[in-house]
mmCIF file of N, CA and C in Angstrom:
data_model
loop_
_atom_site.group_PDB
_atom_site.id
_atom_site.type_symbol
_atom_site.label_atom_id
_atom_site.label_comp_id
_atom_site.label_asym_id
_atom_site.label_seq_id
_atom_site.Cartn_x
_atom_site.Cartn_y
_atom_site.Cartn_z
ATOM 1 N N UNK A 1 0.899 -1.444 -0.224
ATOM 2 C CA UNK A 1 0.090 0.036 -0.035
ATOM 3 C C UNK A 1 0.911 1.471 0.090
ATOM 4 N N UNK A 2 0.598 2.192 -0.550
ATOM 5 C CA UNK A 2 1.312 3.609 -0.980
ATOM 6 C C UNK A 2 1.041 4.314 0.329
ATOM 7 N N UNK A 3 2.191 5.306 0.681
ATOM 8 C CA UNK A 3 2.258 5.833 1.838
ATOM 9 C C UNK A 3 1.364 6.819 1.559
ATOM 10 N N UNK A 4 0.266 7.386 2.379
ATOM 11 C CA UNK A 4 -0.470 8.572 2.376
ATOM 12 C C UNK A 4 -0.258 9.859 3.159
ATOM 13 N N UNK A 5 0.845 9.431 4.187
ATOM 14 C CA UNK A 5 1.012 10.709 5.069
ATOM 15 C C UNK A 5 2.088 11.259 4.638
ATOM 16 N N UNK A 6 2.179 12.349 3.882
ATOM 17 C CA UNK A 6 3.479 13.080 3.352
ATOM 18 C C UNK A 6 3.590 14.593 4.294
ATOM 19 N N UNK A 7 2.978 14.485 5.082
ATOM 20 C CA UNK A 7 3.133 15.893 6.059
ATOM 21 C C UNK A 7 4.639 16.086 6.091
ATOM 22 N N UNK A 8 4.813 17.465 6.428
ATOM 23 C CA UNK A 8 6.011 17.681 6.988
ATOM 24 C C UNK A 8 5.866 18.440 8.459
ATOM 25 N N UNK A 9 6.860 18.688 9.333
ATOM 26 C CA UNK A 9 6.809 19.177 10.606
ATOM 27 C C UNK A 9 6.702 21.143 10.356
ATOM 28 N N UNK A 10 5.487 21.517 10.820
ATOM 29 C CA UNK A 10 5.393 22.750 10.567
ATOM 30 C C UNK A 10 5.713 23.768 11.859
ATOM 31 N N UNK A 11 6.102 24.927 11.638
ATOM 32 C CA UNK A 11 6.268 25.625 13.169
ATOM 33 C C UNK A 11 5.738 25.334 14.120
ATOM 34 N N UNK A 12 4.372 25.410 14.115
ATOM 35 C CA UNK A 12 3.461 25.395 15.028
ATOM 36 C C UNK A 12 3.839 24.221 15.685
ATOM 37 N N UNK A 13 4.089 23.140 15.361
ATOM 38 C CA UNK A 13 4.187 21.773 15.955
ATOM 39 C C UNK A 13 5.754 21.943 17.119
ATOM 40 N N UNK A 14 6.596 22.643 16.505
ATOM 41 C CA UNK A 14 8.000 22.937 17.178
ATOM 42 C C UNK A 14 7.648 24.061 18.501
ATOM 43 N N UNK A 15 7.333 25.174 17.613
ATOM 44 C CA UNK A 15 7.508 26.360 18.575
ATOM 45 C C UNK A 15 6.035 26.484 19.299
ATOM 46 N N UNK A 16 5.549 26.082 20.849
ATOM 47 C CA UNK A 16 4.619 26.266 21.308
ATOM 48 C C UNK A 16 4.153 27.465 21.851
ATOM 49 N N UNK A 17 5.135 28.447 22.195
ATOM 50 C CA UNK A 17 5.136 29.599 22.531
ATOM 51 C C UNK A 17 6.406 30.814 22.382
ATOM 52 N N UNK A 18 6.144 31.845 22.128
ATOM 53 C CA UNK A 18 7.184 32.833 22.083
ATOM 54 C C UNK A 18 6.934 34.214 22.735
ATOM 55 N N UNK A 19 7.749 34.795 23.369
ATOM 56 C CA UNK A 19 7.612 36.072 23.431
ATOM 57 C C UNK A 19 7.578 37.329 22.339
ATOM 58 N N UNK A 20 6.641 38.312 22.364
ATOM 59 C CA UNK A 20 6.698 39.118 21.204
ATOM 60 C C UNK A 20 6.857 38.568 19.862
ATOM 61 N N UNK A 21 6.284 37.474 19.381
ATOM 62 C CA UNK A 21 6.343 37.021 18.063
ATOM 63 C C UNK A 21 6.502 38.204 16.854
ATOM 64 N N UNK A 22 5.413 39.187 17.117
ATOM 65 C CA UNK A 22 5.179 40.284 16.228
ATOM 66 C C UNK A 22 6.776 40.821 15.861
ATOM 67 N N UNK A 23 7.491 40.995 16.893
ATOM 68 C CA UNK A 23 8.808 41.867 16.727
ATOM 69 C C UNK A 23 9.542 40.946 16.311
ATOM 70 N N UNK A 24 9.466 39.531 16.268
ATOM 71 C CA UNK A 24 10.767 38.538 16.292
ATOM 72 C C UNK A 24 11.869 38.790 17.472
ATOM 73 N N UNK A 25 11.120 38.728 18.408
ATOM 74 C CA UNK A 25 11.995 39.333 19.673
ATOM 75 C C UNK A 25 13.090 38.179 20.073
ATOM 76 N N UNK A 26 12.810 36.825 19.670
ATOM 77 C CA UNK A 26 13.430 35.682 20.094
ATOM 78 C C UNK A 26 14.043 35.217 18.561
ATOM 79 N N UNK A 27 13.691 35.465 17.608
ATOM 80 C CA UNK A 27 14.455 34.872 16.283
ATOM 81 C C UNK A 27 15.753 36.017 15.902
ATOM 82 N N UNK A 28 16.544 35.365 15.315
ATOM 83 C CA UNK A 28 17.359 36.178 14.259
ATOM 84 C C UNK A 28 17.667 35.272 13.290
ATOM 85 N N UNK A 29 18.198 35.957 12.327
ATOM 86 C CA UNK A 29 18.843 35.392 10.860
ATOM 87 C C UNK A 29 20.088 35.470 10.963
ATOM 88 N N UNK A 30 20.835 34.190 10.601
ATOM 89 C CA UNK A 30 22.206 33.668 10.971
ATOM 90 C C UNK A 30 22.970 33.125 9.727
ATOM 91 N N UNK A 31 24.139 32.900 9.719
ATOM 92 C CA UNK A 31 24.700 32.256 8.470
ATOM 93 C C UNK A 31 25.265 31.036 9.031
ATOM 94 N N UNK A 32 24.651 29.577 8.051
ATOM 95 C CA UNK A 32 25.059 28.625 8.538
ATOM 96 C C UNK A 32 26.073 28.162 7.472
ATOM 97 N N UNK A 33 27.145 27.133 7.592
ATOM 98 C CA UNK A 33 27.829 26.673 6.930
ATOM 99 C C UNK A 33 27.994 25.288 7.369
ATOM 100 N N UNK A 34 28.046 24.296 6.320
ATOM 101 C CA UNK A 34 27.968 22.677 6.767
ATOM 102 C C UNK A 34 29.143 22.195 5.806
ATOM 103 N N UNK A 35 30.004 21.359 6.321
ATOM 104 C CA UNK A 35 30.954 20.791 5.366
ATOM 105 C C UNK A 35 30.467 19.696 4.483
ATOM 106 N N UNK A 36 29.193 19.178 4.623
ATOM 107 C CA UNK A 36 28.656 18.281 3.767
ATOM 108 C C UNK A 36 26.734 19.001 3.632
ATOM 109 N N UNK A 37 26.518 18.541 2.253
ATOM 110 C CA UNK A 37 25.193 19.292 1.902
ATOM 111 C C UNK A 37 24.138 18.685 3.080
ATOM 112 N N UNK A 38 23.057 19.506 3.561
ATOM 113 C CA UNK A 38 22.259 18.995 4.637
ATOM 114 C C UNK A 38 20.851 19.385 4.418
ATOM 115 N N UNK A 39 19.838 18.932 4.852
ATOM 116 C CA UNK A 39 18.385 19.691 4.780
ATOM 117 C C UNK A 39 17.840 19.812 5.905
ATOM 118 N N UNK A 40 17.707 20.755 6.273
ATOM 119 C CA UNK A 40 17.387 21.641 7.463
ATOM 120 C C UNK A 40 15.861 21.362 7.399
ATOM 121 N N UNK A 41 15.056 21.160 8.478
ATOM 122 C CA UNK A 41 13.750 21.030 8.717
ATOM 123 C C UNK A 41 13.357 21.774 10.017
ATOM 124 N N UNK A 42 12.229 22.355 10.283
ATOM 125 C CA UNK A 42 11.991 22.850 11.624
ATOM 126 C C UNK A 42 12.022 22.226 12.394
ATOM 127 N N UNK A 43 13.043 22.870 13.346
ATOM 128 C CA UNK A 43 13.241 22.153 14.885
ATOM 129 C C UNK A 43 14.478 21.657 14.808
ATOM 130 N N UNK A 44 15.315 21.541 13.808
ATOM 131 C CA UNK A 44 16.859 21.400 13.727
ATOM 132 C C UNK A 44 17.390 21.931 14.400
ATOM 133 N N UNK A 45 18.260 21.593 15.636
ATOM 134 C CA UNK A 45 19.155 22.258 16.682
ATOM 135 C C UNK A 45 20.859 22.581 15.971
ATOM 136 N N UNK A 46 21.171 23.805 16.421
ATOM 137 C CA UNK A 46 22.400 24.295 15.709
ATOM 138 C C UNK A 46 23.214 24.486 16.819
ATOM 139 N N UNK A 47 24.455 24.378 16.463
ATOM 140 C CA UNK A 47 25.498 24.829 17.681
ATOM 141 C C UNK A 47 26.396 26.006 16.705
ATOM 142 N N UNK A 48 26.790 26.606 17.297
ATOM 143 C CA UNK A 48 27.656 27.768 16.824
ATOM 144 C C UNK A 48 29.227 27.714 16.970
ATOM 145 N N UNK A 49 29.938 27.988 16.060
ATOM 146 C CA UNK A 49 31.327 27.835 15.926
ATOM 147 C C UNK A 49 31.946 28.469 16.307
ATOM 148 N N UNK A 50 32.779 28.533 17.104
ATOM 149 C CA UNK A 50 33.342 29.483 17.809
ATOM 150 C C UNK A 50 34.510 30.328 16.987
ATOM 151 N N UNK A 51 34.972 29.887 15.969
ATOM 152 C CA UNK A 51 35.931 30.600 15.380
ATOM 153 C C UNK A 51 35.440 31.725 14.318
ATOM 154 N N UNK A 52 34.362 31.013 13.658
ATOM 155 C CA UNK A 52 33.863 32.178 12.563
ATOM 156 C C UNK A 52 32.682 32.941 12.998
ATOM 157 N N UNK A 53 32.019 32.089 13.930
ATOM 158 C CA UNK A 53 30.622 32.649 14.465
ATOM 159 C C UNK A 53 29.670 31.918 13.704
ATOM 160 N N UNK A 54 29.650 31.013 12.635
ATOM 161 C CA UNK A 54 28.751 30.649 11.573
ATOM 162 C C UNK A 54 28.200 29.072 12.417
ATOM 163 N N UNK A 55 27.050 28.975 12.026
ATOM 164 C CA UNK A 55 26.197 27.970 12.671
ATOM 165 C C UNK A 55 25.830 26.846 11.977
ATOM 166 N N UNK A 56 26.088 25.542 12.555
ATOM 167 C CA UNK A 56 25.728 24.396 11.661
ATOM 168 C C UNK A 56 25.066 23.389 12.900
ATOM 169 N N UNK A 57 24.654 22.340 12.189
ATOM 170 C CA UNK A 57 23.924 21.017 13.050
ATOM 171 C C UNK A 57 24.642 20.889 14.361
ATOM 172 N N UNK A 58 24.025 20.952 15.552
ATOM 173 C CA UNK A 58 24.803 20.448 16.897
ATOM 174 C C UNK A 58 25.047 19.131 16.811
ATOM 175 N N UNK A 59 26.471 18.817 17.153
ATOM 176 C CA UNK A 59 26.709 17.300 17.306
ATOM 177 C C UNK A 59 27.501 17.384 18.599
ATOM 178 N N UNK A 60 27.462 16.055 19.338
ATOM 179 C CA UNK A 60 28.065 15.975 20.526
ATOM 180 C C UNK A 60 29.590 15.840 20.551
ATOM 181 N N UNK A 61 29.969 15.350 19.118
ATOM 182 C CA UNK A 61 31.389 15.023 18.863
ATOM 183 C C UNK A 61 32.180 16.143 18.600
ATOM 184 N N UNK A 62 31.510 17.365 18.312
ATOM 185 C CA UNK A 62 32.146 18.333 17.539
ATOM 186 C C UNK A 62 33.215 18.710 18.607
ATOM 187 N N UNK A 63 34.186 19.552 18.101
ATOM 188 C CA UNK A 63 35.232 20.230 18.904
ATOM 189 C C UNK A 63 35.429 21.401 18.155
ATOM 190 N N UNK A 64 34.749 22.060 17.349
ATOM 191 C CA UNK A 64 34.887 23.330 17.110
ATOM 192 C C UNK A 64 33.871 24.429 17.726
ATOM 193 N N UNK A 65 32.988 23.985 19.033
ATOM 194 C CA UNK A 65 32.357 24.881 19.462
ATOM 195 C C UNK A 65 30.486 24.490 19.476
ATOM 196 N N UNK A 66 30.481 24.043 18.359
ATOM 197 C CA UNK A 66 29.076 23.506 17.755
ATOM 198 C C UNK A 66 28.546 22.799 18.376
ATOM 199 N N UNK A 67 29.059 22.013 19.443
ATOM 200 C CA UNK A 67 28.553 21.063 20.230
ATOM 201 C C UNK A 67 27.510 21.735 21.710
ATOM 202 N N UNK A 68 27.630 22.835 21.247
ATOM 203 C CA UNK A 68 26.689 23.669 22.629
ATOM 204 C C UNK A 68 25.366 24.519 21.662
ATOM 205 N N UNK A 69 24.791 24.680 22.237
ATOM 206 C CA UNK A 69 23.404 25.229 21.670
ATOM 207 C C UNK A 69 23.497 26.646 21.185
ATOM 208 N N UNK A 70 22.860 27.079 20.016
ATOM 209 C CA UNK A 70 23.250 27.996 19.275
ATOM 210 C C UNK A 70 21.548 28.578 19.046
ATOM 211 N N UNK A 71 20.927 27.705 18.575
ATOM 212 C CA UNK A 71 19.865 28.381 18.129
ATOM 213 C C UNK A 71 18.779 27.023 17.803
ATOM 214 N N UNK A 72 17.559 27.173 16.973
ATOM 215 C CA UNK A 72 16.866 26.249 16.781
ATOM 216 C C UNK A 72 16.517 26.749 15.339
ATOM 217 N N UNK A 73 16.584 25.935 14.387
ATOM 218 C CA UNK A 73 16.144 26.214 13.165
ATOM 219 C C UNK A 73 14.627 26.483 12.901
ATOM 220 N N UNK A 74 14.080 27.628 12.393
ATOM 221 C CA UNK A 74 12.906 27.869 12.278
ATOM 222 C C UNK A 74 12.083 28.168 11.049
ATOM 223 N N UNK A 75 13.077 28.181 10.068
ATOM 224 C CA UNK A 75 12.787 28.488 8.722
ATOM 225 C C UNK A 75 13.439 29.293 7.765
ATOM 226 N N UNK A 76 13.520 29.304 6.463
ATOM 227 C CA UNK A 76 14.336 30.559 5.821
ATOM 228 C C UNK A 76 13.759 31.761 6.092
ATOM 229 N N UNK A 77 14.639 32.706 5.536
ATOM 230 C CA UNK A 77 14.454 34.234 5.538
ATOM 231 C C UNK A 77 13.132 34.656 4.832
ATOM 232 N N UNK A 78 12.855 33.508 3.807
ATOM 233 C CA UNK A 78 11.664 33.839 2.856
ATOM 234 C C UNK A 78 10.345 33.049 3.266
ATOM 235 N N UNK A 79 10.296 32.438 4.559
ATOM 236 C CA UNK A 79 9.374 31.779 4.863
ATOM 237 C C UNK A 79 8.983 30.646 4.676
ATOM 238 N N UNK A 80 9.983 29.739 4.012
ATOM 239 C CA UNK A 80 9.649 28.009 4.135
ATOM 240 C C UNK A 80 10.139 27.336 5.234
ATOM 241 N N UNK A 81 9.656 26.269 5.350
ATOM 242 C CA UNK A 81 9.851 25.461 6.584
ATOM 243 C C UNK A 81 10.954 24.562 6.490
ATOM 244 N N UNK A 82 11.447 24.101 5.057
ATOM 245 C CA UNK A 82 12.704 23.536 5.274
ATOM 246 C C UNK A 82 13.496 24.476 4.111
ATOM 247 N N UNK A 83 14.865 23.688 4.214
ATOM 248 C CA UNK A 83 15.707 24.552 3.562
ATOM 249 C C UNK A 83 17.007 23.680 2.706
ATOM 250 N N UNK A 84 17.457 23.524 1.632
ATOM 251 C CA UNK A 84 18.655 22.722 1.648
ATOM 252 C C UNK A 84 19.958 23.398 1.738
ATOM 253 N N UNK A 85 20.687 23.014 2.356
ATOM 254 C CA UNK A 85 21.988 23.796 2.814
ATOM 255 C C UNK A 85 23.318 23.071 1.848
ATOM 256 N N UNK A 86 23.501 23.757 0.866
ATOM 257 C CA UNK A 86 24.802 23.282 0.251
ATOM 258 C C UNK A 86 26.399 23.091 0.978
ATOM 259 N N UNK A 87 27.129 22.193 0.355
ATOM 260 C CA UNK A 87 28.240 22.068 1.471
ATOM 261 C C UNK A 87 28.963 23.103 0.873
ATOM 262 N N UNK A 88 29.840 23.534 2.269
ATOM 263 C CA UNK A 88 30.922 24.749 2.438
ATOM 264 C C UNK A 88 30.439 25.976 1.908
ATOM 265 N N UNK A 89 29.119 26.416 1.840
ATOM 266 C CA UNK A 89 28.344 27.271 1.452
ATOM 267 C C UNK A 89 27.579 28.456 2.329
ATOM 268 N N UNK A 90 27.760 29.725 2.535
ATOM 269 C CA UNK A 90 27.278 30.284 3.626
ATOM 270 C C UNK A 90 25.870 30.522 2.978
ATOM 271 N N UNK A 91 24.876 30.238 3.976
ATOM 272 C CA UNK A 91 23.261 30.476 3.682
ATOM 273 C C UNK A 91 22.553 30.835 4.941
ATOM 274 N N UNK A 92 21.988 31.778 4.642
ATOM 275 C CA UNK A 92 21.101 32.544 5.592
ATOM 276 C C UNK A 92 20.095 31.479 6.044
ATOM 277 N N UNK A 93 19.657 31.569 7.454
ATOM 278 C CA UNK A 93 18.766 31.110 7.986
ATOM 279 C C UNK A 93 18.018 31.700 9.230
ATOM 280 N N UNK A 94 16.690 31.029 9.422
ATOM 281 C CA UNK A 94 16.269 31.812 10.751
ATOM 282 C C UNK A 94 16.413 30.965 11.902
ATOM 283 N N UNK A 95 16.857 31.654 13.084
ATOM 284 C CA UNK A 95 16.544 30.358 14.067
ATOM 285 C C UNK A 95 15.794 31.221 15.460
ATOM 286 N N UNK A 96 15.347 30.274 16.286
ATOM 287 C CA UNK A 96 14.982 30.973 17.842
ATOM 288 C C UNK A 96 16.572 30.767 18.475
ATOM 289 N N UNK A 97 16.587 31.687 19.158
ATOM 290 C CA UNK A 97 17.955 31.863 20.044
ATOM 291 C C UNK A 97 17.694 32.370 21.186
ATOM 292 N N UNK A 98 16.673 32.576 21.782
ATOM 293 C CA UNK A 98 16.195 33.134 23.040
ATOM 294 C C UNK A 98 14.937 32.707 23.559
ATOM 295 N N UNK A 99 14.844 33.356 24.724
ATOM 296 C CA UNK A 99 13.288 32.940 24.991
ATOM 297 C C UNK A 99 12.897 34.798 25.636
ATOM 298 N N UNK A 100 11.715 34.647 26.063
ATOM 299 C CA UNK A 100 10.815 33.516 26.490
ATOM 300 C C UNK A 100 10.158 32.757 25.669
ATOM 301 N N UNK A 101 10.318 31.274 25.475
ATOM 302 C CA UNK A 101 10.018 30.796 24.720
ATOM 303 C C UNK A 101 9.623 29.187 24.624
ATOM 304 N N UNK A 102 8.867 28.419 24.555
ATOM 305 C CA UNK A 102 9.053 26.881 24.691
ATOM 306 C C UNK A 102 8.519 25.961 23.348
ATOM 307 N N UNK A 103 9.238 24.981 23.048
ATOM 308 C CA UNK A 103 9.405 24.069 22.010
ATOM 309 C C UNK A 103 9.099 22.567 22.096
ATOM 310 N N UNK A 104 8.286 21.859 21.647
ATOM 311 C CA UNK A 104 8.225 20.345 21.894
ATOM 312 C C UNK A 104 9.192 19.575 21.665
ATOM 313 N N UNK A 105 9.881 19.107 22.550
ATOM 314 C CA UNK A 105 10.765 18.128 22.509
ATOM 315 C C UNK A 105 10.994 17.103 21.785
ATOM 316 N N UNK A 106 9.682 16.176 20.940
ATOM 317 C CA UNK A 106 9.486 15.470 20.053
ATOM 318 C C UNK A 106 9.776 15.922 18.792
ATOM 319 N N UNK A 107 9.813 17.263 18.529
ATOM 320 C CA UNK A 107 10.016 17.481 17.222
ATOM 321 C C UNK A 107 11.388 18.235 16.796
ATOM 322 N N UNK A 108 12.311 18.159 17.979
ATOM 323 C CA UNK A 108 13.712 18.506 17.991
ATOM 324 C C UNK A 108 14.432 17.797 17.030
ATOM 325 N N UNK A 109 15.502 18.075 16.135
ATOM 326 C CA UNK A 109 16.333 17.413 15.480
ATOM 327 C C UNK A 109 17.415 17.606 15.649
ATOM 328 N N UNK A 110 18.558 16.782 15.988
ATOM 329 C CA UNK A 110 19.825 16.729 16.364
ATOM 330 C C UNK A 110 20.398 16.008 15.438
ATOM 331 N N UNK A 111 21.853 16.233 15.444
ATOM 332 C CA UNK A 111 22.995 15.468 14.504
ATOM 333 C C UNK A 111 22.627 14.272 15.149
ATOM 334 N N UNK A 112 23.482 13.386 14.140
ATOM 335 C CA UNK A 112 23.663 11.976 14.370
ATOM 336 C C UNK A 112 24.345 11.360 15.872
ATOM 337 N N UNK A 113 25.522 12.327 16.173
ATOM 338 C CA UNK A 113 25.963 12.088 17.406
ATOM 339 C C UNK A 113 25.438 12.538 18.707
ATOM 340 N N UNK A 114 24.435 13.014 18.582
ATOM 341 C CA UNK A 114 23.639 13.181 19.759
ATOM 342 C C UNK A 114 22.433 12.259 19.747
ATOM 343 N N UNK A 115 23.014 11.146 20.236
ATOM 344 C CA UNK A 115 22.091 9.778 20.608
ATOM 345 C C UNK A 115 21.817 9.246 21.758
ATOM 346 N N UNK A 116 21.789 10.164 23.251
ATOM 347 C CA UNK A 116 21.660 9.307 24.537
ATOM 348 C C UNK A 116 20.894 10.378 24.921
ATOM 349 N N UNK A 117 20.411 10.120 25.812
ATOM 350 C CA UNK A 117 19.371 10.962 26.856
ATOM 351 C C UNK A 117 20.199 11.657 27.428
ATOM 352 N N UNK A 118 21.268 11.571 27.808
ATOM 353 C CA UNK A 118 21.948 12.604 28.830
ATOM 354 C C UNK A 118 22.691 13.720 27.747
ATOM 355 N N UNK A 119 23.056 13.362 26.807
ATOM 356 C CA UNK A 119 23.379 14.501 25.560
ATOM 357 C C UNK A 119 22.282 15.378 25.205
ATOM 358 N N UNK A 120 21.163 14.884 25.014
ATOM 359 C CA UNK A 120 19.791 15.579 24.916
ATOM 360 C C UNK A 120 19.658 16.396 26.105
ATOM 361 N N UNK A 121 19.708 15.982 27.688
ATOM 362 C CA UNK A 121 19.388 16.790 28.706
ATOM 363 C C UNK A 121 20.713 17.777 28.609
ATOM 364 N N UNK A 122 21.637 17.510 28.304
ATOM 365 C CA UNK A 122 22.668 18.693 28.551
ATOM 366 C C UNK A 122 22.516 20.098 27.684
ATOM 367 N N UNK A 123 21.810 19.520 26.321
ATOM 368 C CA UNK A 123 21.308 20.865 25.578
ATOM 369 C C UNK A 123 20.202 21.387 25.971
ATOM 370 N N UNK A 124 19.156 20.343 26.520
ATOM 371 C CA UNK A 124 18.026 20.980 26.935
ATOM 372 C C UNK A 124 18.495 21.888 28.350
ATOM 373 N N UNK A 125 18.925 21.642 28.813
ATOM 374 C CA UNK A 125 19.634 22.788 29.780
ATOM 375 C C UNK A 125 20.028 23.726 29.491
ATOM 376 N N UNK A 126 21.023 24.338 28.489
ATOM 377 C CA UNK A 126 21.633 24.747 27.658
ATOM 378 C C UNK A 126 20.552 25.742 27.275
ATOM 379 N N UNK A 127 19.500 25.313 26.349
ATOM 380 C CA UNK A 127 18.222 26.277 25.760
ATOM 381 C C UNK A 127 17.399 26.741 27.077
ATOM 382 N N UNK A 128 17.622 25.979 28.116
ATOM 383 C CA UNK A 128 16.709 26.561 29.605
ATOM 384 C C UNK A 128 17.282 27.783 29.982
ATOM 385 N N UNK A 129 18.654 27.701 29.847
ATOM 386 C CA UNK A 129 19.458 28.994 30.190
ATOM 387 C C UNK A 129 19.374 30.037 29.540
ATOM 388 N N UNK A 130 18.740 29.897 28.258
ATOM 389 C CA UNK A 130 18.829 31.030 27.262
ATOM 390 C C UNK A 130 17.275 31.647 27.262
ATOM 391 N N UNK A 131 16.212 30.931 28.335
ATOM 392 C CA UNK A 131 14.935 31.204 28.094
ATOM 393 C C UNK A 131 14.113 30.212 27.653
ATOM 394 N N UNK A 132 14.509 29.466 26.585
ATOM 395 C CA UNK A 132 13.631 28.411 26.137
ATOM 396 C C UNK A 132 13.443 26.989 26.781
ATOM 397 N N UNK A 133 12.125 27.241 26.718
ATOM 398 C CA UNK A 133 11.522 25.692 27.924
ATOM 399 C C UNK A 133 11.439 24.738 26.648
ATOM 400 N N UNK A 134 11.814 23.651 27.118
ATOM 401 C CA UNK A 134 11.903 22.480 26.426
ATOM 402 C C UNK A 134 10.506 21.590 26.784
ATOM 403 N N UNK A 135 9.503 21.511 26.096
ATOM 404 C CA UNK A 135 8.265 20.909 26.926
ATOM 405 C C UNK A 135 7.748 19.573 26.326
ATOM 406 N N UNK A 136 7.573 18.801 27.098
ATOM 407 C CA UNK A 136 7.418 17.079 27.005
ATOM 408 C C UNK A 136 6.196 17.086 25.715
ATOM 409 N N UNK A 137 6.528 16.895 24.429
ATOM 410 C CA UNK A 137 5.392 17.031 23.513
ATOM 411 C C UNK A 137 6.008 15.542 22.542
ATOM 412 N N UNK A 138 5.452 14.417 22.690
ATOM 413 C CA UNK A 138 5.888 13.374 21.568
ATOM 414 C C UNK A 138 5.226 13.976 19.860
ATOM 415 N N UNK A 139 6.156 13.296 19.198
ATOM 416 C CA UNK A 139 5.964 13.769 17.724
ATOM 417 C C UNK A 139 4.647 12.771 17.182
ATOM 418 N N UNK A 140 3.823 13.326 17.221
ATOM 419 C CA UNK A 140 2.590 12.639 16.556
ATOM 420 C C UNK A 140 2.845 12.158 14.924
ATOM 421 N N UNK A 141 3.825 12.417 14.475
ATOM 422 C CA UNK A 141 4.092 11.779 13.071
ATOM 423 C C UNK A 141 4.912 10.710 12.843
ATOM 424 N N UNK A 142 5.739 10.455 14.419
ATOM 425 C CA UNK A 142 6.802 9.420 14.508
ATOM 426 C C UNK A 142 6.121 8.165 14.199
#
């Protein structure tokens, strides 16, 4: 039988609340640069590279500073919920980087090396430190 459900995660599934959304108080446009091509979807957790200030997918094994929370991808500057990021190319994206805000944990997307509960809890603590509450919310599409 053919797969009928082709929905993708939307911003409303990830972002449960935010302070002053009409002003973009908790959001900013940043530059990402990945070593290999990636596809960002809403909820992708990013880290910030210390040397150049650019962002990339958060990996627990990173040694360039991007193992620490920098923001959550919430869309492209033109409003799309997903974005193809070519390898070694600077691309602008919109992130949620501070609170007050709340996100559903079931829709957060981490790098492959963030694979234990302890590693996720450490990132959640970093989110909490900048005012982003991580809410227990199972992914209804999984």
